[in-house]
mmCIF file of C-alpha atoms in Angstrom:
data_model
loop_
_atom_site.group_PDB
_atom_site.id
_atom_site.type_symbol
_atom_site.label_atom_id
_atom_site.label_comp_id
_atom_site.label_asym_id
_atom_site.label_seq_id
_atom_site.Cartn_x
_atom_site.Cartn_y
_atom_site.Cartn_z
ATOM 1 C CA UNK P 172 227.719 49.858 -31.542
ATOM 2 C CA UNK P 173 224.480 48.851 -29.760
ATOM 3 C CA UNK P 174 224.374 45.884 -27.499
ATOM 4 C CA UNK P 175 221.125 44.187 -26.676
ATOM 5 C CA UNK P 176 220.406 42.052 -23.716
ATOM 6 C CA UNK P 177 217.176 40.122 -23.550
ATOM 7 C CA UNK P 178 215.542 39.470 -20.221
ATOM 8 C CA UNK P 179 214.335 35.942 -19.919
ATOM 9 C CA UNK P 180 211.256 35.018 -17.931
ATOM 10 C CA UNK P 181 209.012 37.819 -19.202
ATOM 11 C CA UNK P 182 206.456 35.345 -20.477
ATOM 12 C CA UNK P 183 206.218 33.811 -17.015
ATOM 13 C CA UNK P 184 205.905 37.287 -15.493
ATOM 14 C CA UNK P 185 203.041 38.119 -17.853
ATOM 15 C CA UNK P 186 201.222 34.957 -16.820
ATOM 16 C CA UNK P 187 201.801 35.722 -13.135
ATOM 17 C CA UNK P 188 200.579 39.312 -13.490
ATOM 18 C CA UNK P 189 197.498 38.113 -15.356
ATOM 19 C CA UNK P 190 196.743 35.755 -12.459
ATOM 20 C CA UNK P 191 197.233 38.598 -9.959
ATOM 21 C CA UNK P 192 194.899 40.844 -11.956
ATOM 22 C CA UNK P 193 192.316 38.065 -12.103
ATOM 23 C CA UNK P 194 192.639 37.489 -8.362
ATOM 24 C CA UNK P 195 192.276 41.160 -7.453
ATOM 25 C CA UNK P 196 188.986 41.393 -9.333
ATOM 26 C CA UNK P 197 187.734 38.166 -7.796
ATOM 27 C CA UNK P 198 183.989 37.930 -7.128
ATOM 28 C CA UNK P 199 184.903 35.176 -4.651
ATOM 29 C CA UNK P 200 186.660 37.727 -2.410
ATOM 30 C CA UNK P 201 183.777 40.169 -2.678
ATOM 31 C CA UNK P 202 181.236 37.406 -1.959
ATOM 32 C CA UNK P 203 183.119 36.635 1.243
ATOM 33 C CA UNK P 204 183.035 40.325 2.183
ATOM 34 C CA UNK P 205 179.306 40.617 1.430
ATOM 35 C CA UNK P 206 178.440 37.487 3.420
ATOM 36 C CA UNK P 207 180.558 38.692 6.323
ATOM 37 C CA UNK P 208 178.949 42.116 6.265
ATOM 38 C CA UNK P 209 175.504 40.518 6.382
ATOM 39 C CA UNK P 210 176.625 38.364 9.310
ATOM 40 C CA UNK P 211 177.944 41.415 11.194
ATOM 41 C CA UNK P 212 174.577 43.158 10.778
ATOM 42 C CA UNK P 213 172.682 40.067 11.949
ATOM 43 C CA UNK P 214 174.986 39.513 14.933
ATOM 44 C CA UNK P 215 174.723 43.035 16.314
ATOM 45 C CA UNK P 216 170.963 43.097 15.703
ATOM 46 C CA UNK P 217 170.587 39.786 17.587
ATOM 47 C CA UNK P 218 172.394 41.445 20.499
ATOM 48 C CA UNK P 219 169.874 44.297 20.430
ATOM 49 C CA UNK P 220 172.458 46.801 19.147
ATOM 50 C CA UNK P 221 172.256 49.389 16.395
ATOM 51 C CA UNK P 222 174.967 50.320 13.915
ATOM 52 C CA UNK P 223 176.694 52.484 16.538
ATOM 53 C CA UNK P 224 176.726 49.694 19.114
ATOM 54 C CA UNK P 225 174.006 51.341 21.192
ATOM 55 C CA UNK P 226 171.110 49.328 22.596
ATOM 56 C CA UNK P 227 167.908 49.709 20.619
ATOM 57 C CA UNK P 228 165.287 51.787 22.397
ATOM 58 C CA UNK P 229 162.975 49.493 24.374
ATOM 59 C CA UNK P 230 159.653 48.329 23.028
ATOM 60 C CA UNK P 231 156.658 50.420 24.011
ATOM 61 C CA UNK P 232 154.884 49.023 27.097
ATOM 62 C CA UNK P 233 151.867 48.062 24.981
ATOM 63 C CA UNK P 234 153.955 46.215 22.367
ATOM 64 C CA UNK P 235 156.112 44.579 25.062
ATOM 65 C CA UNK P 236 152.953 43.152 26.679
ATOM 66 C CA UNK P 237 151.793 41.827 23.314
ATOM 67 C CA UNK P 238 155.163 40.152 22.740
ATOM 68 C CA UNK P 239 155.174 38.669 26.242
ATOM 69 C CA UNK P 240 151.675 37.229 25.734
ATOM 70 C CA UNK P 241 152.936 35.625 22.511
ATOM 71 C CA UNK P 242 155.816 34.031 24.453
ATOM 72 C CA UNK P 243 158.463 36.268 22.891
ATOM 73 C CA UNK P 244 161.203 38.229 24.635
ATOM 74 C CA UNK P 245 159.779 41.625 25.517
ATOM 75 C CA UNK P 246 162.997 43.136 26.875
ATOM 76 C CA UNK P 247 165.691 42.562 24.262
ATOM 77 C CA UNK P 248 164.865 44.350 21.009
ATOM 78 C CA UNK P 249 166.226 42.146 18.206
ATOM 79 C CA UNK P 250 163.890 43.108 15.333
ATOM 80 C CA UNK P 251 162.818 39.467 15.058
ATOM 81 C CA UNK P 252 159.075 39.460 15.368
ATOM 82 C CA UNK P 253 158.631 36.706 12.796
ATOM 83 C CA UNK P 254 162.215 36.656 11.531
ATOM 84 C CA UNK P 255 161.099 37.232 7.953
ATOM 85 C CA UNK P 256 162.725 40.644 7.530
ATOM 86 C CA UNK P 257 166.195 39.717 8.781
ATOM 87 C CA UNK P 258 166.057 36.323 7.074
ATOM 88 C CA UNK P 259 165.334 38.051 3.767
ATOM 89 C CA UNK P 260 168.628 39.976 3.664
ATOM 90 C CA UNK P 261 170.367 39.124 0.409
ATOM 91 C CA UNK P 262 173.905 39.704 -0.800
ATOM 92 C CA UNK P 263 175.265 40.103 -4.288
ATOM 93 C CA UNK P 264 178.856 40.440 -5.441
ATOM 94 C CA UNK P 265 179.884 41.772 -8.815
ATOM 95 C CA UNK P 266 183.308 42.342 -10.293
ATOM 96 C CA UNK P 267 184.043 45.466 -8.231
ATOM 97 C CA UNK P 268 181.167 45.928 -5.781
ATOM 98 C CA UNK P 269 178.874 44.261 -3.326
ATOM 99 C CA UNK P 270 175.291 45.016 -2.446
ATOM 100 C CA UNK P 271 173.012 43.990 0.368
ATOM 101 C CA UNK P 272 169.260 44.222 0.156
ATOM 102 C CA UNK P 273 165.995 42.506 0.975
ATOM 103 C CA UNK P 274 163.959 40.060 -1.031
ATOM 104 C CA UNK P 275 160.969 40.150 -1.129
ATOM 105 C CA UNK P 276 160.492 43.885 -1.367
ATOM 106 C CA UNK P 277 157.863 43.958 1.400
ATOM 107 C CA UNK P 278 160.705 43.175 3.819
ATOM 108 C CA UNK P 279 162.663 46.121 2.404
ATOM 109 C CA UNK P 280 159.670 48.314 3.218
ATOM 110 C CA UNK P 281 159.699 47.071 6.820
ATOM 111 C CA UNK P 282 163.407 47.806 7.126
ATOM 112 C CA UNK P 283 162.992 51.241 5.601
ATOM 113 C CA UNK P 284 160.161 52.054 7.977
ATOM 114 C CA UNK P 285 162.230 50.914 10.967
ATOM 115 C CA UNK P 286 165.211 53.022 9.944
ATOM 116 C CA UNK P 287 163.764 56.141 8.345
ATOM 117 C CA UNK P 288 160.192 56.739 9.474
ATOM 118 C CA UNK P 289 160.323 55.047 12.834
ATOM 119 C CA UNK P 290 157.764 52.810 14.490
ATOM 120 C CA UNK P 291 155.186 53.175 17.218
ATOM 121 C CA UNK P 292 153.554 56.293 18.592
ATOM 122 C CA UNK P 293 156.969 57.838 19.280
ATOM 123 C CA UNK P 294 158.291 56.992 15.770
ATOM 124 C CA UNK P 295 161.338 55.235 17.223
ATOM 125 C CA UNK P 296 164.004 54.624 14.588
ATOM 126 C CA UNK P 297 166.147 51.524 14.722
ATOM 127 C CA UNK P 298 169.302 51.954 12.638
ATOM 128 C CA UNK P 299 170.438 48.428 11.913
ATOM 129 C CA UNK P 300 170.907 48.141 8.140
ATOM 130 C CA UNK P 301 173.854 50.521 7.922
ATOM 131 C CA UNK P 302 177.551 49.949 7.261
ATOM 132 C CA UNK P 303 179.565 51.367 10.157
ATOM 133 C CA UNK P 304 183.160 52.566 10.097
ATOM 134 C CA UNK P 305 184.125 49.306 11.839
ATOM 135 C CA UNK P 306 182.284 47.381 9.122
ATOM 136 C CA UNK P 307 184.146 49.308 6.418
ATOM 137 C CA UNK P 308 187.480 48.592 8.077
ATOM 138 C CA UNK P 309 186.548 44.906 8.342
ATOM 139 C CA UNK P 310 185.645 44.778 4.630
ATOM 140 C CA UNK P 311 188.957 46.420 3.696
ATOM 141 C CA UNK P 312 190.887 43.894 5.823
ATOM 142 C CA UNK P 313 188.903 41.000 4.354
ATOM 143 C CA UNK P 314 189.395 42.113 0.755
ATOM 144 C CA UNK P 315 193.077 42.931 1.342
ATOM 145 C CA UNK P 316 193.624 39.500 2.898
ATOM 146 C CA UNK P 317 191.875 37.818 -0.019
ATOM 147 C CA UNK P 318 193.927 39.756 -2.550
ATOM 148 C CA UNK P 319 197.120 38.905 -0.662
ATOM 149 C CA UNK P 320 196.214 35.197 -0.852
ATOM 150 C CA UNK P 321 195.475 35.472 -4.582
ATOM 151 C CA UNK P 322 198.863 37.120 -5.137
ATOM 152 C CA UNK P 323 200.604 34.344 -3.177
ATOM 153 C CA UNK P 324 198.803 31.734 -5.280
ATOM 154 C CA UNK P 325 199.798 33.530 -8.489
ATOM 155 C CA UNK P 326 203.454 33.595 -7.452
ATOM 156 C CA UNK P 327 203.629 29.830 -6.832
#
């Protein structure tokens, strides 16, 4: 003789799990991560630091004089000649990924030249638009914290 026992509450569990699934794939969490990543890049660049935390190589004497004549800081390299390039950094969050870029594309060309080809007679490269290991760890913590909050909300 078979005996059946029905578990009650499965419908509620399904609803809760659906909310958890929805929360885990939340563009809101990824948007927060993308915005934070952009802010981390801008903060370290404003401090004159590259992705590895090292000070940017100084401006060439000729360019430093030109900056000084224009009333701009000639000692701290912040990549803010006009501000257009750094101000044009954009973020986009999709269901499972984030991207950072530049708009308009002429600012992307400036960034690429700074990072890959280098600038000035000595072709000095300034690696600023890179995700570091610390940045990756920060993104993981941010996303994990967001997911944890979504799970808590779903369990209420």
